[in-house]
Amino acid sequence: MKKIALIGIAVLALVSCSKDNVAEIAQQTEAQATAIVTDNINAYVGVFTTMDSQYRATVAIDFPTGNTATLTDAVAKAAITLNSGEVFTATAITSAQTKDGIAGLLFTSDKLSFRFSCDKNGENAVITEASFKGLNADILLAANRGAAPPLTILGTYVCLDCGSHPVLGTGATQTFNIILPEGGDINSTAVSTQIILDGNNFGSGSGNEISRTQFIEGYLRNAVIAGGGSIPGISWEGELFKSSALTCEGVTGSWELDSPTYGLLNGTFVSDTRCDFVGALAFNNYDGSGFSPTPTAGQLDSDKIIVSGMSDGSMNYGDTAVTGDFARGFDVGGGVTTGGVYSFEVSAGTRTLGVQPGGSDFTPGYIEYKVRNTTGAPTSSFVIGAAFYVNNDQGRANSFNIQYSTDGTTFTPLSGSTFDYTSVEAADAAGFTFAFGGSTTKNEVVANGDYVYVRILGDDVGGSGSRDEFGLLVVNVLMNN
């Protein structure tokens, strides 16, 4: 931002200025605004919290842009939007410019005030002396360059086992806010956190990362997020969900703090918005070692997902199935010949829940996934989504069709080519390729505590000889109150 004097004009000064002076100030303002635009940073977004965790908000700060018509429009402005939806604004009224950038630009109103500083390029924005309704506050910012704005997520954390800790041991809810770079859609280590405890911010702008795992393009993104804090011993890990179908995003996960005074503390964090409720199952950690109600690393939870129609039998929810057809192991690229359930790596780093159908395996058979409504209220609708890969390496045509149920007994097919897939009978040598993926909304009520069941059926359709291989990339149910 070159040499910027971002408009500091007190109200009394405005009143006493002549028309000529006002015109001159406005002309200077336009030149300064142009400098901001040239440096490509004229806006910032961020997260806000009072240090007692009573209030939290998203932040937007906008500096003047272009050829401003009036002096009022040229003044830098800030707004915070509380998680309750209330909006509070503040206006820049003084400037403490230095040759190296902006130092201590004061934003103020009757409820909100803080000072803004950044370097001459607009980077390294820092907020000091923040207060809201008389309470000390903290603001964390990221530059908004427009093309892919940073994603700001508000949330809280609680303790599950915190013993005699004077704050966390009482069950107090604390702030856990996150800023994800460029919309949160890329692999990045530039994740920032605001983690408030006992009037201090133990979050960190470094050592945190986001990595994309499984997603359905244009529908749901499911990424792993993980990091630490500004003092040794803090670690956290969770998942980021983003849904364009519901126009929302959210995070959920767990944390722990190895305290030299209070021992090992642990708990959970969750964002204020979570796409209402997300049931999303991806398979990047699955290694083909079967199903269990208490899964170990590499296994799947049989309380959530089961397989039926194998020569070794069919599963019920809660079964343990860690041998034979249900645990054929891990395979890269396909080409297996024994029927059963695998972990197929369909591309580098992307694993699926794989099925190799056989004469007595999965012909017919199904994978079934259930999601419970834990929102605390009946749903008004829910969204079902899934995505598959296929290795069309054999001379049979096989089907993958999707059905759903709200009682676990009566299943309704999802219509359309997205949910009614048949592999090509003639074999090819292309290896695993993306077969289909998509989502659909069902306007049906699911009572709190009840389930939605998604069933993926497979069967022979035509041809002869061996059968193609299928990989379930992800299956999701999003519930709306």
Tab-separated table of C-alpha atoms in Angstrom:
chain	number	residue	atom	x	y	z
A	1	MET	CA	0.000	0.000	0.000
A	2	LYS	CA	2.695	2.491	-0.813
A	3	LYS	CA	2.610	5.555	1.361
A	4	ILE	CA	-0.931	5.634	2.721
A	5	ALA	CA	-2.561	8.173	5.005
A	6	LEU	CA	-5.875	6.416	5.551
A	7	ILE	CA	-8.249	9.145	6.313
A	8	GLY	CA	-8.288	10.337	9.839
A	9	ILE	CA	-10.906	13.035	10.149
A	10	ALA	CA	-12.695	13.732	13.374
A	11	VAL	CA	-16.291	14.863	13.183
A	12	LEU	CA	-15.510	18.256	14.710
A	13	ALA	CA	-12.802	18.830	12.147
A	14	LEU	CA	-15.279	18.165	9.369
A	15	VAL	CA	-17.704	20.699	10.787
A	16	SER	CA	-15.057	23.427	10.949
A	17	CYS	CA	-13.603	22.815	7.454
A	18	SER	CA	-14.393	25.186	4.629
A	19	LYS	CA	-15.815	23.842	1.364
A	20	ASP	CA	-12.415	24.302	-0.261
A	21	ASN	CA	-10.711	22.362	2.525
A	22	VAL	CA	-13.230	19.545	2.287
A	23	ALA	CA	-12.716	19.351	-1.482
A	24	GLU	CA	-8.947	19.246	-0.984
A	25	ILE	CA	-9.224	16.492	1.629
A	26	ALA	CA	-11.540	14.496	-0.622
A	27	GLN	CA	-9.051	14.850	-3.495
A	28	GLN	CA	-6.257	13.545	-1.261
A	29	THR	CA	-8.515	10.700	-0.188
A	30	GLU	CA	-8.994	9.554	-3.772
A	31	ALA	CA	-5.235	9.452	-4.358
A	32	GLN	CA	-4.722	7.411	-1.195
A	33	ALA	CA	-7.564	5.040	-2.128
A	34	THR	CA	-6.016	4.494	-5.554
A	35	ALA	CA	-2.755	3.522	-3.871
A	36	ILE	CA	-4.608	0.895	-1.846
A	37	VAL	CA	-6.214	-0.625	-4.925
A	38	THR	CA	-2.869	-0.669	-6.743
A	39	ASP	CA	-1.460	-2.861	-3.998
A	40	ASN	CA	-4.465	-5.180	-4.451
A	41	ILE	CA	-5.478	-5.173	-0.798
A	42	ASN	CA	-8.275	-2.859	0.167
A	43	ALA	CA	-10.272	-5.221	2.380
A	44	TYR	CA	-9.743	-7.651	5.244
A	45	VAL	CA	-11.873	-10.339	6.847
A	46	GLY	CA	-11.441	-11.958	10.201
A	47	VAL	CA	-12.799	-13.322	13.441
A	48	PHE	CA	-13.604	-11.518	16.673
A	49	THR	CA	-14.150	-12.516	20.281
A	50	THR	CA	-14.414	-10.834	23.626
A	51	MET	CA	-11.806	-12.205	25.996
A	52	ASP	CA	-14.476	-13.622	28.281
A	53	SER	CA	-15.926	-15.620	25.301
A	54	GLN	CA	-19.298	-13.887	25.763
A	55	TYR	CA	-19.410	-12.525	22.198
A	56	ARG	CA	-17.908	-13.783	18.924
A	57	ALA	CA	-18.260	-12.422	15.408
A	58	THR	CA	-16.940	-12.324	11.870
A	59	VAL	CA	-15.142	-9.166	10.814
A	60	ALA	CA	-15.032	-7.135	7.592
A	61	ILE	CA	-12.816	-4.075	7.156
A	62	ASP	CA	-13.051	-2.053	3.936
A	63	PHE	CA	-10.739	0.750	2.905
A	64	PRO	CA	-11.631	3.371	0.263
A	65	THR	CA	-11.525	2.269	-3.349
A	66	GLY	CA	-11.287	4.047	-6.710
A	67	ASN	CA	-12.661	7.504	-7.471
A	68	THR	CA	-14.779	8.105	-4.405
A	69	ALA	CA	-17.609	10.567	-4.998
A	70	THR	CA	-17.943	11.908	-1.476
A	71	LEU	CA	-15.783	12.259	1.565
A	72	THR	CA	-18.090	10.020	3.602
A	73	ASP	CA	-17.648	7.141	1.145
A	74	ALA	CA	-13.879	7.528	1.350
A	75	VAL	CA	-13.627	6.766	5.055
A	76	ALA	CA	-12.403	3.290	6.053
A	77	LYS	CA	-15.131	1.285	7.772
A	78	ALA	CA	-15.384	-1.913	9.797
A	79	ALA	CA	-18.258	-4.202	10.717
A	80	ILE	CA	-18.563	-7.173	13.014
A	81	THR	CA	-21.432	-9.648	12.652
A	82	LEU	CA	-22.130	-11.553	15.842
A	83	ASN	CA	-23.089	-15.215	15.704
A	84	SER	CA	-26.551	-13.999	16.756
A	85	GLY	CA	-26.782	-12.002	13.505
A	86	GLU	CA	-26.432	-8.534	15.064
A	87	VAL	CA	-24.140	-6.145	13.186
A	88	PHE	CA	-22.019	-3.407	14.767
A	89	THR	CA	-19.945	-0.919	12.807
A	90	ALA	CA	-17.013	1.406	13.415
A	91	THR	CA	-15.400	4.147	11.321
A	92	ALA	CA	-11.778	5.228	11.025
A	93	ILE	CA	-11.454	8.712	12.541
A	94	THR	CA	-7.717	9.135	13.138
A	95	SER	CA	-4.578	8.065	11.329
A	96	ALA	CA	-1.153	7.310	12.730
A	97	GLN	CA	0.695	6.848	9.453
A	98	THR	CA	4.359	5.960	9.221
A	99	LYS	CA	6.567	5.647	6.172
A	100	ASP	CA	6.414	1.854	6.565
A	101	GLY	CA	2.620	1.529	6.329
A	102	ILE	CA	-0.284	2.168	8.689
A	103	ALA	CA	0.271	2.341	12.429
A	104	GLY	CA	-2.591	2.533	14.883
A	105	LEU	CA	-5.450	3.670	12.634
A	106	LEU	CA	-8.337	4.122	15.074
A	107	PHE	CA	-11.783	2.691	14.267
A	108	THR	CA	-14.467	3.651	16.743
A	109	SER	CA	-18.189	3.794	17.522
A	110	ASP	CA	-20.286	3.800	20.678
A	111	LYS	CA	-19.937	-0.021	21.064
A	112	LEU	CA	-16.826	-1.041	19.127
A	113	SER	CA	-13.280	0.308	18.860
A	114	PHE	CA	-9.814	-0.919	17.855
A	115	ARG	CA	-6.592	0.175	16.168
A	116	PHE	CA	-5.406	-1.193	12.818
A	117	SER	CA	-1.809	-1.519	11.607
A	118	CYS	CA	-0.179	-3.088	8.541
A	119	ASP	CA	3.035	-2.845	6.540
A	120	LYS	CA	3.449	-0.711	3.418
A	121	ASN	CA	2.177	-3.551	1.203
A	122	GLY	CA	-0.979	-4.056	3.256
A	123	GLU	CA	0.316	-7.343	4.661
A	124	ASN	CA	0.717	-8.401	8.300
A	125	ALA	CA	-2.455	-6.681	9.465
A	126	VAL	CA	-2.637	-6.463	13.251
A	127	ILE	CA	-5.377	-5.244	15.591
A	128	THR	CA	-4.659	-3.741	19.016
A	129	GLU	CA	-6.695	-2.106	21.781
A	130	ALA	CA	-9.902	-3.866	20.724
A	131	SER	CA	-12.992	-3.493	22.892
A	132	PHE	CA	-16.707	-4.203	22.532
A	133	LYS	CA	-19.427	-3.020	24.892
A	134	GLY	CA	-16.717	-2.203	27.405
A	135	LEU	CA	-15.162	-5.684	27.242
A	136	ASN	CA	-11.619	-6.431	26.140
A	137	ALA	CA	-11.617	-8.163	22.759
A	138	ASP	CA	-9.369	-9.796	20.176
A	139	ILE	CA	-9.523	-9.570	16.354
A	140	LEU	CA	-7.635	-11.840	13.952
A	141	LEU	CA	-7.433	-10.714	10.290
A	142	ALA	CA	-6.564	-12.019	6.833
A	143	ALA	CA	-6.285	-10.029	3.598
A	144	ASN	CA	-9.264	-10.339	1.255
A	145	ARG	CA	-7.907	-10.181	-2.279
A	146	GLY	CA	-11.321	-10.817	-3.797
A	147	ALA	CA	-10.821	-13.857	-6.044
A	148	ALA	CA	-11.092	-16.442	-3.265
A	149	PRO	CA	-11.774	-14.711	0.069
A	150	PRO	CA	-10.563	-16.375	3.270
A	151	LEU	CA	-13.195	-18.449	5.038
A	152	THR	CA	-14.075	-17.349	8.579
A	153	ILE	CA	-15.737	-19.837	10.924
A	154	LEU	CA	-16.984	-19.092	14.439
A	155	GLY	CA	-17.187	-21.753	17.099
A	156	THR	CA	-16.688	-22.906	20.647
A	157	TYR	CA	-14.912	-25.607	22.588
A	158	VAL	CA	-15.725	-27.462	25.784
A	159	CYS	CA	-13.873	-29.858	28.044
A	160	LEU	CA	-14.748	-33.518	28.458
A	161	ASP	CA	-12.112	-34.381	31.048
A	162	CYS	CA	-10.486	-31.410	32.714
A	163	GLY	CA	-10.392	-32.395	36.382
A	164	SER	CA	-9.574	-29.536	38.696
A	165	HIS	CA	-8.792	-26.913	36.058
A	166	PRO	CA	-10.358	-23.697	37.445
A	167	VAL	CA	-12.021	-22.717	34.134
A	168	LEU	CA	-12.309	-25.774	31.904
A	169	GLY	CA	-13.111	-28.082	34.816
A	170	THR	CA	-16.317	-26.148	35.459
A	171	GLY	CA	-17.715	-26.935	31.986
A	172	ALA	CA	-17.301	-23.373	30.703
A	173	THR	CA	-17.766	-22.827	26.951
A	174	GLN	CA	-14.869	-20.962	25.324
A	175	THR	CA	-14.250	-19.405	21.887
A	176	PHE	CA	-12.670	-21.487	19.081
A	177	ASN	CA	-12.644	-19.393	15.865
A	178	ILE	CA	-10.832	-20.290	12.629
A	179	ILE	CA	-9.668	-18.483	9.474
A	180	LEU	CA	-9.044	-20.743	6.479
A	181	PRO	CA	-7.202	-19.347	3.449
A	182	GLU	CA	-8.801	-18.913	0.026
A	183	GLY	CA	-12.181	-20.339	0.988
A	184	GLY	CA	-10.715	-23.420	2.654
A	185	ASP	CA	-10.621	-25.380	-0.605
A	186	ILE	CA	-6.892	-26.000	-0.950
A	187	ASN	CA	-4.093	-27.780	0.828
A	188	SER	CA	-2.543	-25.142	3.060
A	189	THR	CA	-0.597	-24.561	6.234
A	190	ALA	CA	-1.921	-20.995	6.521
A	191	VAL	CA	-4.759	-21.735	8.945
A	192	SER	CA	-5.196	-19.306	11.863
A	193	THR	CA	-7.073	-19.891	15.109
A	194	GLN	CA	-8.462	-17.888	18.001
A	195	ILE	CA	-8.575	-20.125	21.083
A	196	ILE	CA	-9.601	-18.234	24.213
A	197	LEU	CA	-8.918	-19.456	27.740
A	198	ASP	CA	-9.154	-17.417	30.922
A	199	GLY	CA	-8.815	-14.077	29.121
A	200	ASN	CA	-5.921	-15.101	26.860
A	201	ASN	CA	-5.726	-16.108	23.202
A	202	PHE	CA	-3.831	-19.388	22.828
A	203	GLY	CA	-4.577	-19.718	19.133
A	204	SER	CA	-1.899	-19.656	16.483
A	205	GLY	CA	-1.332	-18.421	12.936
A	206	SER	CA	1.248	-21.121	12.235
A	207	GLY	CA	1.571	-24.867	12.659
A	208	ASN	CA	-2.037	-25.407	11.524
A	209	GLU	CA	-3.072	-26.987	8.245
A	210	ILE	CA	-5.946	-28.073	6.051
A	211	SER	CA	-5.743	-30.958	3.594
A	212	ARG	CA	-8.476	-31.928	1.158
A	213	THR	CA	-9.480	-35.565	1.454
A	214	GLN	CA	-12.760	-36.582	-0.180
A	215	PHE	CA	-15.303	-34.422	-1.952
A	216	ILE	CA	-18.075	-34.304	-4.499
A	217	GLU	CA	-17.319	-31.337	-6.739
A	218	GLY	CA	-19.933	-28.611	-6.391
A	219	TYR	CA	-21.703	-30.401	-3.550
A	220	LEU	CA	-19.723	-31.366	-0.472
A	221	ARG	CA	-16.116	-30.974	0.537
A	222	ASN	CA	-14.751	-32.941	3.449
A	223	ALA	CA	-11.240	-31.966	4.549
A	224	VAL	CA	-9.000	-32.736	7.503
A	225	ILE	CA	-7.874	-29.784	9.619
A	226	ALA	CA	-5.299	-30.023	12.390
A	227	GLY	CA	-2.996	-27.832	14.428
A	228	GLY	CA	-1.786	-26.609	17.769
A	229	GLY	CA	-1.601	-23.394	19.728
A	230	SER	CA	0.733	-20.708	20.979
A	231	ILE	CA	1.841	-22.673	24.051
A	232	PRO	CA	3.356	-26.165	24.115
A	233	GLY	CA	1.048	-29.104	24.660
A	234	ILE	CA	-2.040	-27.899	22.719
A	235	SER	CA	-3.158	-29.998	19.754
A	236	TRP	CA	-6.435	-30.291	17.873
A	237	GLU	CA	-7.795	-32.204	14.903
A	238	GLY	CA	-11.115	-32.254	13.104
A	239	GLU	CA	-13.001	-32.086	9.849
A	240	LEU	CA	-14.143	-29.231	7.647
A	241	PHE	CA	-17.401	-29.683	5.750
A	242	LYS	CA	-18.502	-27.319	2.980
A	243	SER	CA	-21.734	-27.744	1.084
A	244	SER	CA	-22.766	-25.651	-1.886
A	245	ALA	CA	-26.085	-27.524	-1.855
A	246	LEU	CA	-26.870	-26.010	1.556
A	247	THR	CA	-24.665	-22.917	1.198
A	248	CYS	CA	-22.885	-23.534	4.456
A	249	GLU	CA	-19.693	-24.735	6.040
A	250	GLY	CA	-18.630	-25.994	9.433
A	251	VAL	CA	-15.977	-27.734	11.494
A	252	THR	CA	-16.024	-30.252	14.296
A	253	GLY	CA	-13.293	-32.114	16.128
A	254	SER	CA	-11.402	-32.759	19.341
A	255	TRP	CA	-8.535	-31.166	21.243
A	256	GLU	CA	-6.160	-31.916	24.081
A	257	LEU	CA	-3.786	-29.975	26.293
A	258	ASP	CA	-0.948	-31.634	28.165
A	259	SER	CA	-0.784	-29.269	31.114
A	260	PRO	CA	2.199	-29.469	33.513
A	261	THR	CA	-0.116	-28.324	36.300
A	262	TYR	CA	-3.427	-30.124	35.608
A	263	GLY	CA	-2.357	-33.142	33.555
A	264	LEU	CA	-3.809	-34.252	30.216
A	265	LEU	CA	-6.976	-32.279	29.421
A	266	ASN	CA	-9.237	-33.037	26.449
A	267	GLY	CA	-12.508	-31.993	24.865
A	268	THR	CA	-14.333	-31.135	21.659
A	269	PHE	CA	-14.819	-28.100	19.433
A	270	VAL	CA	-17.634	-27.310	17.031
A	271	SER	CA	-18.555	-24.391	14.793
A	272	ASP	CA	-21.739	-22.368	15.234
A	273	THR	CA	-22.858	-23.488	11.758
A	274	ARG	CA	-22.344	-27.110	10.690
A	275	CYS	CA	-24.504	-27.444	7.578
A	276	ASP	CA	-27.098	-28.232	10.280
A	277	PHE	CA	-25.994	-31.843	10.567
A	278	VAL	CA	-23.601	-33.693	8.345
A	279	GLY	CA	-23.245	-37.440	8.084
A	280	ALA	CA	-20.268	-37.875	5.781
A	281	LEU	CA	-18.242	-41.023	5.341
A	282	ALA	CA	-15.039	-41.071	3.317
A	283	PHE	CA	-12.487	-43.863	3.163
A	284	ASN	CA	-8.989	-42.399	3.017
A	285	ASN	CA	-8.088	-44.092	6.302
A	286	TYR	CA	-9.637	-47.454	5.374
A	287	ASP	CA	-7.150	-50.233	4.643
A	288	GLY	CA	-9.482	-53.133	3.862
A	289	SER	CA	-9.188	-54.787	7.286
A	290	GLY	CA	-12.922	-55.121	7.845
A	291	PHE	CA	-15.716	-53.805	10.065
A	292	SER	CA	-16.170	-53.528	13.824
A	293	PRO	CA	-18.448	-51.641	16.273
A	294	THR	CA	-15.193	-50.559	17.972
A	295	PRO	CA	-12.984	-50.091	14.907
A	296	THR	CA	-9.229	-50.004	15.155
A	297	ALA	CA	-7.058	-47.999	12.758
A	298	GLY	CA	-7.900	-48.948	9.181
A	299	GLN	CA	-11.295	-50.510	9.951
A	300	LEU	CA	-14.824	-49.174	9.383
A	301	ASP	CA	-17.487	-48.650	12.061
A	302	SER	CA	-20.160	-51.344	11.672
A	303	ASP	CA	-22.577	-49.225	13.697
A	304	LYS	CA	-22.646	-46.906	10.654
A	305	ILE	CA	-21.919	-49.011	7.554
A	306	ILE	CA	-22.409	-52.673	6.621
A	307	VAL	CA	-22.158	-54.949	3.568
A	308	SER	CA	-24.621	-57.637	2.518
A	309	GLY	CA	-24.712	-60.370	-0.127
A	310	MET	CA	-21.270	-61.985	0.168
A	311	SER	CA	-20.547	-65.736	0.041
A	312	ASP	CA	-19.416	-65.406	3.671
A	313	GLY	CA	-22.836	-64.009	4.593
A	314	SER	CA	-24.406	-60.620	5.290
A	315	MET	CA	-23.743	-58.111	8.060
A	316	ASN	CA	-26.085	-56.541	10.586
A	317	TYR	CA	-25.291	-53.223	12.251
A	318	GLY	CA	-22.878	-53.758	15.129
A	319	ASP	CA	-21.356	-56.963	13.730
A	320	THR	CA	-17.653	-57.704	13.704
A	321	ALA	CA	-16.487	-58.830	10.237
A	322	VAL	CA	-12.700	-58.766	9.969
A	323	THR	CA	-11.931	-61.867	7.888
A	324	GLY	CA	-12.742	-63.418	4.493
A	325	ASP	CA	-14.993	-61.563	2.069
A	326	PHE	CA	-15.331	-58.584	4.424
A	327	ALA	CA	-11.596	-57.898	4.809
A	328	ARG	CA	-9.733	-58.521	1.530
A	329	GLY	CA	-7.169	-55.833	2.295
A	330	PHE	CA	-5.587	-52.964	0.387
A	331	ASP	CA	-5.000	-52.833	-3.372
A	332	VAL	CA	-3.538	-50.163	-5.632
A	333	GLY	CA	-5.067	-49.725	-9.077
A	334	GLY	CA	-7.296	-52.808	-9.193
A	335	GLY	CA	-6.902	-56.092	-10.971
A	336	VAL	CA	-7.816	-58.377	-8.067
A	337	THR	CA	-9.672	-61.613	-8.843
A	338	THR	CA	-11.074	-62.784	-5.505
A	339	GLY	CA	-14.563	-61.530	-4.682
A	340	GLY	CA	-15.014	-59.393	-1.585
A	341	VAL	CA	-14.561	-56.015	0.058
A	342	TYR	CA	-11.283	-54.118	-0.418
A	343	SER	CA	-9.671	-50.758	0.022
A	344	PHE	CA	-8.974	-49.676	-3.558
A	345	GLU	CA	-6.545	-46.807	-4.089
A	346	VAL	CA	-8.011	-45.366	-7.273
A	347	SER	CA	-5.416	-42.596	-7.638
A	348	ALA	CA	-2.413	-41.483	-5.623
A	349	GLY	CA	-3.597	-40.886	-2.052
A	350	THR	CA	-7.301	-41.480	-2.788
A	351	ARG	CA	-8.797	-44.612	-1.243
A	352	THR	CA	-12.284	-46.011	-1.659
A	353	LEU	CA	-14.459	-48.697	-0.124
A	354	GLY	CA	-13.972	-51.223	-2.900
A	355	VAL	CA	-15.999	-54.197	-4.074
A	356	GLN	CA	-14.929	-56.980	-6.427
A	357	PRO	CA	-18.179	-58.772	-7.344
A	358	GLY	CA	-18.072	-62.509	-8.030
A	359	GLY	CA	-20.440	-65.328	-8.844
A	360	SER	CA	-21.545	-65.467	-5.202
A	361	ASP	CA	-20.312	-62.090	-3.996
A	362	PHE	CA	-22.367	-58.901	-4.384
A	363	THR	CA	-24.488	-60.321	-7.245
A	364	PRO	CA	-26.767	-59.156	-5.811
A	365	GLY	CA	-25.460	-57.353	-2.755
A	366	TYR	CA	-25.405	-53.923	-1.139
A	367	ILE	CA	-23.485	-51.436	0.969
A	368	GLU	CA	-25.701	-49.659	3.511
A	369	TYR	CA	-24.925	-46.500	5.476
A	370	LYS	CA	-27.110	-44.983	8.195
A	371	VAL	CA	-27.086	-41.495	9.677
A	372	ARG	CA	-28.942	-40.505	12.828
A	373	ASN	CA	-30.666	-37.151	13.259
A	374	THR	CA	-28.923	-35.642	16.284
A	375	THR	CA	-29.856	-32.023	15.596
A	376	GLY	CA	-32.324	-31.993	18.494
A	377	ALA	CA	-35.322	-31.361	16.256
A	378	PRO	CA	-37.169	-32.966	13.316
A	379	THR	CA	-35.646	-32.349	9.891
A	380	SER	CA	-37.505	-30.480	7.177
A	381	SER	CA	-35.395	-32.118	4.456
A	382	PHE	CA	-32.165	-33.975	3.867
A	383	VAL	CA	-29.600	-34.187	1.089
A	384	ILE	CA	-28.142	-37.503	-0.084
A	385	GLY	CA	-24.907	-37.629	-2.034
A	386	ALA	CA	-22.461	-40.253	-3.263
A	387	ALA	CA	-19.590	-40.706	-5.721
A	388	PHE	CA	-18.000	-43.796	-7.306
A	389	TYR	CA	-15.054	-45.018	-9.328
A	390	VAL	CA	-15.074	-48.019	-11.670
A	391	ASN	CA	-12.351	-50.195	-13.160
A	392	ASN	CA	-13.966	-51.499	-16.354
A	393	ASP	CA	-11.393	-54.249	-16.856
A	394	GLN	CA	-13.712	-57.206	-17.520
A	395	GLY	CA	-16.377	-58.252	-20.033
A	396	ARG	CA	-19.451	-57.954	-17.851
A	397	ALA	CA	-21.748	-55.034	-17.174
A	398	ASN	CA	-22.549	-54.508	-13.499
A	399	SER	CA	-24.785	-52.015	-11.775
A	400	PHE	CA	-24.494	-49.682	-8.808
A	401	ASN	CA	-27.893	-48.193	-7.867
A	402	ILE	CA	-28.804	-46.012	-4.872
A	403	GLN	CA	-31.891	-46.232	-2.683
A	404	TYR	CA	-32.861	-44.582	0.590
A	405	SER	CA	-35.162	-45.250	3.526
A	406	THR	CA	-36.317	-43.483	6.673
A	407	ASP	CA	-37.329	-46.668	8.495
A	408	GLY	CA	-34.653	-49.163	7.394
A	409	THR	CA	-37.268	-51.432	5.822
A	410	THR	CA	-38.909	-49.727	2.853
A	411	PHE	CA	-36.375	-48.377	0.355
A	412	THR	CA	-37.072	-45.916	-2.453
A	413	PRO	CA	-34.797	-45.728	-5.532
A	414	LEU	CA	-33.159	-42.413	-6.332
A	415	SER	CA	-33.980	-41.719	-9.955
A	416	GLY	CA	-31.708	-40.327	-12.639
A	417	SER	CA	-28.426	-41.314	-14.231
A	418	THR	CA	-26.461	-39.983	-11.258
A	419	PHE	CA	-27.880	-42.716	-9.018
A	420	ASP	CA	-28.491	-45.507	-11.530
A	421	TYR	CA	-25.142	-46.574	-12.973
A	422	THR	CA	-24.192	-49.558	-15.138
A	423	SER	CA	-20.611	-50.231	-16.193
A	424	VAL	CA	-19.807	-50.729	-19.871
A	425	GLU	CA	-19.862	-54.377	-20.946
A	426	ALA	CA	-16.813	-54.129	-23.223
A	427	ALA	CA	-13.607	-54.047	-21.160
A	428	ASP	CA	-10.947	-51.351	-21.445
A	429	ALA	CA	-7.496	-50.753	-19.982
A	430	ALA	CA	-8.113	-47.272	-18.544
A	431	GLY	CA	-7.879	-48.389	-14.912
A	432	PHE	CA	-10.012	-46.730	-12.279
A	433	THR	CA	-11.954	-43.754	-13.629
A	434	PHE	CA	-14.547	-41.524	-12.012
A	435	ALA	CA	-17.935	-43.085	-12.782
A	436	PHE	CA	-20.518	-40.733	-11.301
A	437	GLY	CA	-21.311	-38.532	-8.338
A	438	GLY	CA	-24.005	-36.118	-7.276
A	439	SER	CA	-26.649	-35.221	-4.749
A	440	THR	CA	-30.391	-34.848	-4.374
A	441	THR	CA	-32.696	-33.247	-1.802
A	442	LYS	CA	-35.624	-35.141	-0.248
A	443	ASN	CA	-38.256	-32.976	1.433
A	444	GLU	CA	-39.143	-35.461	4.155
A	445	VAL	CA	-39.324	-35.259	7.935
A	446	VAL	CA	-36.951	-37.331	10.064
A	447	ALA	CA	-37.697	-37.195	13.774
A	448	ASN	CA	-34.899	-36.348	16.180
A	449	GLY	CA	-33.146	-39.618	17.019
A	450	ASP	CA	-34.341	-41.414	13.874
A	451	TYR	CA	-32.195	-42.438	10.912
A	452	VAL	CA	-31.779	-42.008	7.178
A	453	TYR	CA	-30.474	-45.141	5.432
A	454	VAL	CA	-28.606	-45.064	2.119
A	455	ARG	CA	-28.267	-48.367	0.273
A	456	ILE	CA	-25.956	-48.913	-2.721
A	457	LEU	CA	-27.022	-52.070	-4.580
A	458	GLY	CA	-24.904	-54.067	-7.015
A	459	ASP	CA	-25.768	-56.859	-9.444
A	460	ASP	CA	-24.960	-58.477	-12.788
A	461	VAL	CA	-26.524	-56.819	-15.826
A	462	GLY	CA	-25.021	-58.487	-18.897
A	463	GLY	CA	-21.957	-59.979	-20.574
A	464	SER	CA	-19.897	-62.930	-19.426
A	465	GLY	CA	-16.695	-63.808	-17.596
A	466	SER	CA	-15.299	-61.858	-14.650
A	467	ARG	CA	-16.695	-58.617	-13.282
A	468	ASP	CA	-15.569	-55.004	-13.006
A	469	GLU	CA	-14.350	-53.443	-9.763
A	470	PHE	CA	-16.140	-50.597	-7.984
A	471	GLY	CA	-14.918	-48.046	-5.442
A	472	LEU	CA	-17.252	-45.969	-3.257
A	473	LEU	CA	-15.459	-42.647	-2.817
A	474	VAL	CA	-17.815	-40.936	-0.388
A	475	VAL	CA	-21.416	-41.168	0.845
A	476	ASN	CA	-23.177	-38.321	2.671
A	477	VAL	CA	-26.432	-37.340	4.322
A	478	LEU	CA	-26.986	-33.686	5.295
A	479	MET	CA	-30.019	-32.960	7.464
A	480	ASN	CA	-31.818	-29.611	7.649
A	481	ASN	CA	-33.999	-28.408	10.528
